[in-house]
C-alpha cells in the first residue's frame, strides 16, 4: 500500500462508532522518511478540529522538547494509535485500538524509522508490552521485531506534573544520542 491508498482507506474507515462523530480523521503528519516516529494515543478536541496530531496544549508542550533537541516537526513523523477522537477524551477502548492499529502498522512500514517513541502509557502498552510501567520503564530501549521502540511520558502528564519534565529531558537526550549513532 502506498501513502495515498493508506490515507484514503483510513479516512473512509467505518469500523468504530467514534468515526461518525469525528470532525476530522487525524491520520499523522511530518516527514515520511523520518528517522524517528512519535506515537501518541488518540486525538483530543484540538486535534479533531484541525486534523493534525498534537496541536493542543499538550502538543505545544511537546514541541518545546523537540526544539530543545534541535528537532522540529518537519523532521519527525507523528501519529496516534487511534485516528479518531474518543468521546469525552476517554482512553481508547481495546476494540478501537484493534480496529485502528493496522493503519499505524502500515505507516511504520512506509516510514521505516530507526526509532519509535511511544508518547505515554497507552501507546507503550500497545506497542511495547501490555504490562508496561511508564514510571519505571520510560527511556528504556526495547527491540520489537525489526524496530527499536522506547516510551517517554505523555506531554499531558508532564503538564499535570511538571516534576517529570526533568526525566523527559534526560530521555530525549538519550533518544538524540541513539539517533546520532
Ligand atoms: N494526545 C494524544 O495522545 N495525541 C494527540 O494527538 C493529542 C493529544
Coordinates of N, CA and C and ligand atoms in Angstrom, one line a residue:
X1 N 0.8 -1.2 0.0 CA 0.0 0.0 0.0 C 0.9 1.3 0.0
X2 N 0.5 2.3 -0.8 CA 1.3 3.5 -0.8 C 0.6 4.5 0.2
X3 N 1.2 5.7 0.4 CA 0.7 6.6 1.3 C -0.7 7.1 1.0
X4 N -0.9 7.3 -0.3 CA -2.3 7.8 -0.8 C -3.3 6.8 -0.5
X5 N -3.1 5.5 -0.9 CA -4.0 4.4 -0.6 C -4.3 4.3 0.9
X6 N -3.2 4.3 1.6 CA -3.4 4.1 3.1 C -4.2 5.3 3.7
X7 N -3.9 6.5 3.3 CA -4.6 7.6 3.9 C -6.0 7.6 3.5
X8 N -6.3 7.3 2.2 CA -7.7 7.2 1.8 C -8.5 6.2 2.5
X9 N -7.9 5.0 2.7 CA -8.6 3.9 3.4 C -8.9 4.3 4.8
X10 N -7.9 5.0 5.4 CA -8.1 5.4 6.8 C -9.2 6.4 6.9
X11 N -9.2 7.4 6.0 CA -10.2 8.4 6.0 C -11.6 7.9 5.8
X12 N -11.7 6.8 5.0 CA -13.0 6.2 4.7 C -13.5 5.1 5.7
X13 N -12.6 4.9 6.7 CA -12.9 3.8 7.7 C -14.2 4.0 8.4
X14 N -15.0 2.9 8.6 CA -16.2 3.0 9.4 C -16.3 1.9 10.5
X15 N -15.1 1.4 10.9 CA -15.1 0.3 11.8 C -15.6 0.6 13.2
X16 N -15.4 1.9 13.7 CA -15.8 2.2 15.0 C -16.9 3.3 15.0
X17 N -17.7 3.3 16.1 CA -18.8 4.3 16.1 C -18.2 5.7 16.3
X18 N -17.0 5.8 16.9 CA -16.5 7.2 17.1 C -16.2 7.9 15.7
X19 N -16.0 7.0 14.7 CA -15.7 7.6 13.4 C -16.8 8.5 12.9
X20 N -18.1 8.2 13.2 CA -19.2 9.0 12.7 C -19.3 10.3 13.5
X21 N -18.7 10.4 14.6 CA -18.8 11.6 15.5 C -17.6 12.6 15.3
X22 N -16.6 12.1 14.6 CA -15.4 13.0 14.5 C -15.6 14.1 13.5
X23 N -14.8 15.2 13.7 CA -14.8 16.3 12.7 C -13.8 15.9 11.6
X24 N -12.6 15.4 12.1 CA -11.5 15.1 11.1 C -10.9 13.8 11.5
X25 N -10.4 13.0 10.6 CA -9.5 11.9 10.8 C -8.2 12.5 11.0
X26 N -7.5 12.1 12.1 CA -6.1 12.6 12.4 C -5.1 11.5 12.0
X27 N -4.8 11.5 10.7 CA -4.0 10.4 10.1 C -2.6 10.4 10.6
X28 N -1.9 11.6 10.6 CA -0.5 11.7 11.0 C 0.1 12.8 10.2
X29 N 1.3 13.2 10.7 CA 2.0 14.3 9.9 C 3.5 14.3 10.1
X30 N 4.1 14.9 9.2 CA 5.6 15.1 9.3 C 6.3 14.4 8.1
X31 N 7.6 14.1 8.4 CA 8.5 13.6 7.4 C 8.3 12.1 7.1
X32 N 7.8 11.7 5.9 CA 7.5 10.3 5.7 C 8.8 9.5 5.6
X33 N 10.0 10.1 5.6 CA 11.2 9.4 5.7 C 12.0 9.6 7.0
X34 N 11.2 9.9 8.0 CA 11.9 10.3 9.3 C 12.7 9.2 9.9
X35 N 13.7 9.5 10.7 CA 14.4 8.5 11.5 C 13.6 8.2 12.7
X36 N 12.7 9.1 13.1 CA 12.0 8.9 14.4 C 10.5 9.1 14.2
X37 N 9.8 8.2 14.8 CA 8.3 8.3 14.8 C 7.8 8.4 16.2
X38 N 7.0 9.4 16.5 CA 6.4 9.6 17.8 C 4.9 9.1 17.7
X39 N 4.5 8.3 18.7 CA 3.2 7.7 18.6 C 2.4 8.0 19.9
X40 N 1.4 8.8 19.8 CA 0.5 9.1 20.9 C -0.6 8.2 21.0
X41 N -1.7 8.5 21.8 CA -2.8 7.6 22.0 C -3.9 7.9 21.1
X42 N -4.4 9.1 21.1 CA -5.6 9.4 20.2 C -5.8 10.9 20.2
X43 N -6.5 11.4 19.1 CA -6.7 12.8 19.0 C -7.6 13.4 20.2
X44 N -7.3 14.6 20.6 CA -8.1 15.3 21.5 C -9.0 16.3 20.7
X45 N -9.6 17.2 21.4 CA -10.5 18.2 20.8 C -9.8 19.0 19.7
X46 N -8.7 19.6 20.1 CA -8.0 20.5 19.1 C -7.5 19.7 17.9
X47 N -7.0 18.5 18.1 CA -6.6 17.7 17.0 C -7.7 17.3 16.1
X48 N -8.9 17.0 16.7 CA -10.1 16.6 15.9 C -10.5 17.8 15.1
X49 N -10.4 19.0 15.7 CA -10.8 20.2 14.9 C -9.9 20.5 13.8
X50 N -8.6 20.3 14.0 CA -7.6 20.7 12.9 C -7.1 19.5 12.0
X51 N -7.4 18.3 12.5 CA -7.0 17.1 11.7 C -5.5 16.8 11.8
X52 N -4.8 17.4 12.8 CA -3.3 17.2 12.9 C -3.0 16.8 14.4
X53 N -2.1 15.8 14.5 CA -1.8 15.3 15.9 C -1.1 16.3 16.7
X54 N -1.3 16.3 18.0 CA -0.6 17.1 19.0 C -0.5 18.6 18.6
X55 N -1.6 19.2 18.4 CA -1.6 20.7 18.2 C -2.3 21.4 19.4
X56 N -2.8 20.7 20.4 CA -3.4 21.4 21.5 C -2.3 21.7 22.6
X57 N -2.8 21.9 23.8 CA -1.9 22.4 24.9 C -0.7 21.4 25.1
X58 N -1.1 20.1 25.1 CA 0.0 19.0 25.3 C 0.9 19.1 24.1
X59 N 0.4 19.2 22.9 CA 1.3 19.2 21.7 C 2.2 20.4 21.7
X60 N 1.8 21.6 22.2 CA 2.7 22.7 22.3 C 3.8 22.5 23.3
X61 N 3.5 21.8 24.4 CA 4.5 21.4 25.4 C 5.5 20.5 24.7
X62 N 5.0 19.5 24.0 CA 5.9 18.5 23.3 C 6.8 19.2 22.3
X63 N 6.3 20.2 21.6 CA 7.1 21.0 20.6 C 8.4 21.6 21.3
X64 N 8.2 22.0 22.6 CA 9.3 22.6 23.3 C 10.5 21.6 23.5
X65 N 10.1 20.3 23.7 CA 11.2 19.3 23.8 C 11.8 19.0 22.5
X66 N 11.1 19.0 21.4 CA 11.7 18.8 20.1 C 12.7 20.0 19.8
X67 N 12.2 21.2 20.1 CA 13.1 22.4 19.9 C 14.4 22.3 20.7
X68 N 14.2 21.9 22.0 CA 15.4 21.8 22.9 C 16.4 20.9 22.3
X69 N 16.0 19.9 21.5 CA 16.9 18.9 21.0 C 17.3 19.2 19.5
X70 N 16.9 20.4 19.1 CA 17.3 20.8 17.7 C 16.4 20.1 16.7
X71 N 15.3 19.5 17.1 CA 14.5 18.9 16.1 C 13.2 19.7 15.9
X72 N 12.6 19.6 14.7 CA 11.3 20.2 14.6 C 10.3 19.2 13.9
X73 N 9.1 19.7 13.8 CA 8.0 18.8 13.3 C 8.3 18.3 11.8
X74 N 9.0 19.1 11.1 CA 9.3 18.7 9.7 C 10.2 17.5 9.6
X75 N 11.0 17.3 10.6 CA 12.0 16.2 10.6 C 11.4 14.9 11.1
X76 N 10.4 14.9 11.9 CA 9.9 13.7 12.6 C 8.5 13.4 12.0
X77 N 8.1 12.1 12.3 CA 6.7 11.8 11.9 C 5.9 11.5 13.2
X78 N 4.7 12.1 13.3 CA 3.9 12.0 14.5 C 2.5 11.4 14.1
X79 N 2.1 10.4 14.9 CA 0.8 9.8 14.7 C 0.3 9.3 16.0
X80 N -0.9 8.7 16.0 CA -1.5 8.2 17.2 C -2.0 6.7 16.9
X81 N -2.2 6.0 18.0 CA -2.8 4.7 17.9 C -4.2 4.8 17.2
X82 N -5.0 5.7 17.7 CA -6.4 5.9 17.1 C -6.3 7.1 16.2
X83 N -7.0 7.1 15.1 CA -7.1 8.2 14.2 C -8.3 9.1 14.4
X84 N -9.3 8.6 15.2 CA -10.5 9.3 15.5 C -10.5 9.6 17.0
X85 N -11.2 10.7 17.3 CA -11.2 11.2 18.7 C -12.2 10.4 19.5
X86 N -11.8 9.8 20.6 CA -12.8 9.1 21.5 C -13.6 10.2 22.2
X87 N -14.9 10.0 22.4 CA -15.7 11.0 23.1 C -15.3 11.3 24.5
X88 N -15.4 12.5 24.9 CA -15.0 13.0 26.2 C -13.6 12.7 26.6
X89 N -12.7 12.5 25.6 CA -11.3 12.3 25.8 C -11.0 11.0 26.7
X90 N -11.9 10.1 26.7 CA -11.7 8.8 27.4 C -10.5 8.1 26.8
X91 N -10.0 7.1 27.5 CA -8.9 6.2 26.9 C -9.5 5.4 25.8
X92 N -8.7 5.2 24.8 CA -9.2 4.3 23.6 C -9.6 2.9 24.1
X93 N -10.7 2.4 23.7 CA -11.1 1.0 24.0 C -10.2 0.0 23.3
X94 N -10.0 -1.2 23.9 CA -9.2 -2.2 23.2 C -9.7 -2.5 21.8
X95 N -11.0 -2.6 21.6 CA -11.5 -2.9 20.3 C -11.3 -1.8 19.3
X96 N -11.3 -0.5 19.8 CA -11.0 0.6 18.9 C -9.5 0.5 18.5
X97 N -8.7 0.2 19.5 CA -7.2 0.0 19.1 C -7.0 -1.1 18.1
X98 N -7.7 -2.2 18.3 CA -7.6 -3.4 17.4 C -8.1 -2.9 16.0
X99 N -9.1 -2.2 15.9 CA -9.7 -1.7 14.6 C -8.7 -0.8 13.9
X100 N -8.0 0.0 14.7 CA -7.2 1.1 14.1 C -5.7 0.8 13.9
X101 N -5.2 -0.2 14.6 CA -3.7 -0.4 14.7 C -3.1 -0.8 13.4
X102 N -3.9 -1.4 12.5 CA -3.4 -1.7 11.2 C -2.9 -0.5 10.4
X103 N -3.6 0.6 10.5 CA -3.2 1.8 9.8 C -1.8 2.3 10.3
X104 N -1.6 2.2 11.6 CA -0.3 2.6 12.2 C 0.8 1.6 11.7
X105 N 0.4 0.3 11.7 CA 1.5 -0.6 11.3 C 1.9 -0.3 9.8
X106 N 1.0 0.0 9.0 CA 1.3 0.4 7.6 C 2.1 1.7 7.5
X107 N 1.8 2.6 8.4 CA 2.6 3.9 8.5 C 4.0 3.6 8.8
X108 N 4.2 2.7 9.8 CA 5.5 2.3 10.3 C 6.3 1.7 9.2
X109 N 5.6 0.8 8.4 CA 6.3 0.1 7.3 C 6.8 1.1 6.2
X110 N 5.9 2.1 6.0 CA 6.3 3.1 5.0 C 7.4 4.0 5.4
X111 N 7.4 4.4 6.7 CA 8.4 5.3 7.2 C 9.7 4.6 7.5
X112 N 9.6 3.4 8.0 CA 10.8 2.6 8.4 C 11.8 3.4 9.3
X113 N 11.3 3.9 10.4 CA 12.1 4.7 11.3 C 13.2 3.9 12.0
X114 N 14.3 4.6 12.4 CA 15.3 4.0 13.3 C 14.8 3.8 14.7
X115 N 13.9 4.6 15.1 CA 13.4 4.6 16.4 C 11.9 5.0 16.5
X116 N 11.1 4.2 17.2 CA 9.7 4.6 17.5 C 9.6 5.0 19.0
X117 N 9.0 6.2 19.2 CA 8.9 6.7 20.6 C 7.4 6.7 20.9
X118 N 7.0 5.9 21.9 CA 5.6 6.0 22.4 C 5.5 7.2 23.3
X119 N 4.5 8.0 23.1 CA 4.2 9.1 24.0 C 3.1 8.6 25.0
X120 N 3.6 8.2 26.1 CA 2.7 7.8 27.2 C 2.4 6.3 27.3
X121 N 1.7 6.0 28.4 CA 1.4 4.7 28.8 C 0.6 3.9 27.8
X122 N -0.5 4.5 27.3 CA -1.4 3.7 26.5 C -0.7 3.2 25.2
X123 N 0.1 4.1 24.6 CA 0.8 3.8 23.4 C 1.9 2.7 23.7
X124 N 2.6 2.9 24.8 CA 3.6 1.9 25.2 C 3.0 0.5 25.5
X125 N 1.8 0.5 26.2 CA 1.2 -0.8 26.5 C 0.8 -1.5 25.2
X126 N 0.5 -0.7 24.2 CA 0.1 -1.4 22.9 C 1.3 -1.8 22.1
X127 N 2.3 -0.9 22.1 CA 3.4 -1.1 21.1 C 4.6 -1.8 21.8
X128 N 4.7 -1.8 23.1 CA 5.9 -2.4 23.7 C 5.5 -3.7 24.4
X129 N 4.6 -3.6 25.5 CA 4.1 -4.7 26.2 C 2.9 -4.3 27.0
X130 N 2.0 -5.2 27.2 CA 0.7 -4.9 27.9 C 0.9 -4.4 29.3
X131 N 2.0 -4.9 30.0 CA 2.2 -4.5 31.4 C 3.2 -3.4 31.6
X132 N 3.4 -2.6 30.5 CA 4.4 -1.5 30.6 C 4.1 -0.6 31.7
X133 N 5.2 -0.2 32.5 CA 5.0 0.7 33.6 C 5.8 2.0 33.2
X134 N 5.1 3.0 32.9 CA 5.7 4.2 32.4 C 6.7 4.9 33.4
X135 N 6.3 4.8 34.7 CA 7.2 5.5 35.7 C 8.5 4.8 35.8
X136 N 8.5 3.4 35.6 CA 9.8 2.6 35.8 C 10.5 2.4 34.5
X137 N 9.8 2.4 33.4 CA 10.4 1.9 32.1 C 10.5 3.0 31.0
X138 N 10.2 4.3 31.4 CA 10.4 5.3 30.4 C 11.9 5.4 30.0
X139 N 12.2 5.7 28.8 CA 13.6 6.0 28.4 C 14.4 4.7 28.2
X140 N 13.8 3.5 28.3 CA 14.5 2.2 28.1 C 14.2 1.8 26.6
X141 N 15.2 1.4 25.9 CA 15.1 0.9 24.5 C 14.8 -0.6 24.5
X142 N 13.7 -0.9 23.7 CA 13.3 -2.3 23.5 C 13.4 -2.6 22.1
X143 N 13.8 -3.9 21.8 CA 13.8 -4.4 20.4 C 12.5 -5.1 20.2
X144 N 11.7 -4.6 19.1 CA 10.5 -5.3 18.8 C 10.6 -5.6 17.3
X145 N 10.8 -6.9 17.0 CA 11.0 -7.3 15.6 C 12.1 -6.5 15.0
X146 N 11.9 -5.8 13.9 CA 13.0 -5.1 13.2 C 13.2 -3.7 13.8
X147 N 12.4 -3.3 14.8 CA 12.4 -1.9 15.2 C 12.9 -1.8 16.7
X148 N 13.4 -0.6 17.0 CA 13.7 -0.2 18.3 C 12.6 0.7 18.8
X149 N 12.1 0.5 20.0 CA 11.0 1.2 20.5 C 11.3 1.6 21.9
X150 N 10.9 2.9 22.3 CA 11.0 3.3 23.7 C 9.8 4.1 24.0
X151 N 9.6 4.5 25.2 CA 8.5 5.3 25.6 C 9.0 6.4 26.5
X152 N 8.3 7.6 26.4 CA 8.5 8.7 27.3 C 7.2 9.1 27.9
X153 N 7.2 10.0 28.9 CA 5.9 10.5 29.4 C 5.1 11.2 28.4
X154 N 3.8 11.0 28.5 CA 2.9 11.7 27.6 C 3.0 13.2 28.0
X155 N 3.0 14.1 27.0 CA 3.1 15.6 27.3 C 2.0 16.1 28.2
X156 N 0.8 15.5 28.2 CA -0.2 15.9 29.1 C 0.1 15.6 30.5
X157 N 0.8 14.4 30.7 CA 1.2 14.0 32.0 C 2.3 15.0 32.6
X158 N 3.1 15.5 31.7 CA 4.1 16.5 32.1 C 3.5 17.8 32.5
X159 N 2.4 18.2 31.8 CA 1.7 19.4 32.2 C 1.0 19.2 33.6
X160 N 0.5 18.0 33.8 CA -0.1 17.8 35.1 C 0.9 17.7 36.3
X161 N 2.1 17.2 35.9 CA 3.1 17.0 37.0 C 4.5 17.5 36.4
X162 N 4.7 18.8 36.5 CA 6.0 19.4 35.9 C 7.3 18.8 36.5
X163 N 7.2 18.1 37.6 CA 8.4 17.5 38.2 C 8.9 16.4 37.3
X164 N 8.1 15.9 36.3 CA 8.5 14.9 35.4 C 9.3 15.4 34.2
X165 N 9.3 16.8 34.0 CA 10.0 17.4 32.9 C 11.4 17.0 32.8
X166 N 12.1 16.9 34.0 CA 13.5 16.6 34.0 C 13.8 15.3 33.4
X167 N 12.9 14.3 33.8 CA 13.1 12.9 33.2 C 12.9 13.0 31.7
X168 N 12.0 13.8 31.3 CA 11.7 13.9 29.9 C 12.9 14.4 29.1
X169 N 13.5 15.4 29.7 CA 14.8 16.0 29.0 C 15.8 14.9 28.9
X170 N 16.0 14.1 30.0 CA 17.0 13.1 30.0 C 16.7 12.0 29.0
X171 N 15.4 11.6 28.9 CA 15.0 10.6 27.9 C 15.2 11.2 26.5
X172 N 14.9 12.4 26.3 CA 15.0 13.0 24.9 C 16.5 13.1 24.5
X173 N 17.4 13.4 25.5 CA 18.8 13.4 25.2 C 19.3 12.0 24.7
X174 N 18.8 11.0 25.5 CA 19.2 9.6 25.1 C 18.7 9.3 23.7
X175 N 17.5 9.7 23.4 CA 17.0 9.5 22.1 C 17.8 10.2 21.0
X176 N 18.2 11.4 21.3 CA 19.0 12.1 20.3 C 20.4 11.4 20.1
X177 N 21.0 10.9 21.2 CA 22.2 10.2 21.1 C 22.1 8.9 20.3
X178 N 21.0 8.2 20.5 CA 20.7 7.0 19.8 C 20.6 7.3 18.3
X179 N 19.9 8.4 17.9 CA 19.7 8.7 16.5 C 21.0 9.2 15.9
X180 N 21.9 9.8 16.7 CA 23.2 10.3 16.1 C 24.3 9.2 16.0
X181 N 24.0 8.0 16.5 CA 25.0 7.0 16.5 C 25.0 6.3 15.1
Ligands
LIG1 N1 -2.9 13.3 22.9 C1 -2.5 12.3 22.1 O1 -2.2 11.2 22.6 N2 -2.5 12.6 20.8 C2 -2.8 13.7 20.3 O2 -2.7 13.9 19.1 C3 -3.1 14.8 21.1 C4 -3.2 14.6 22.5

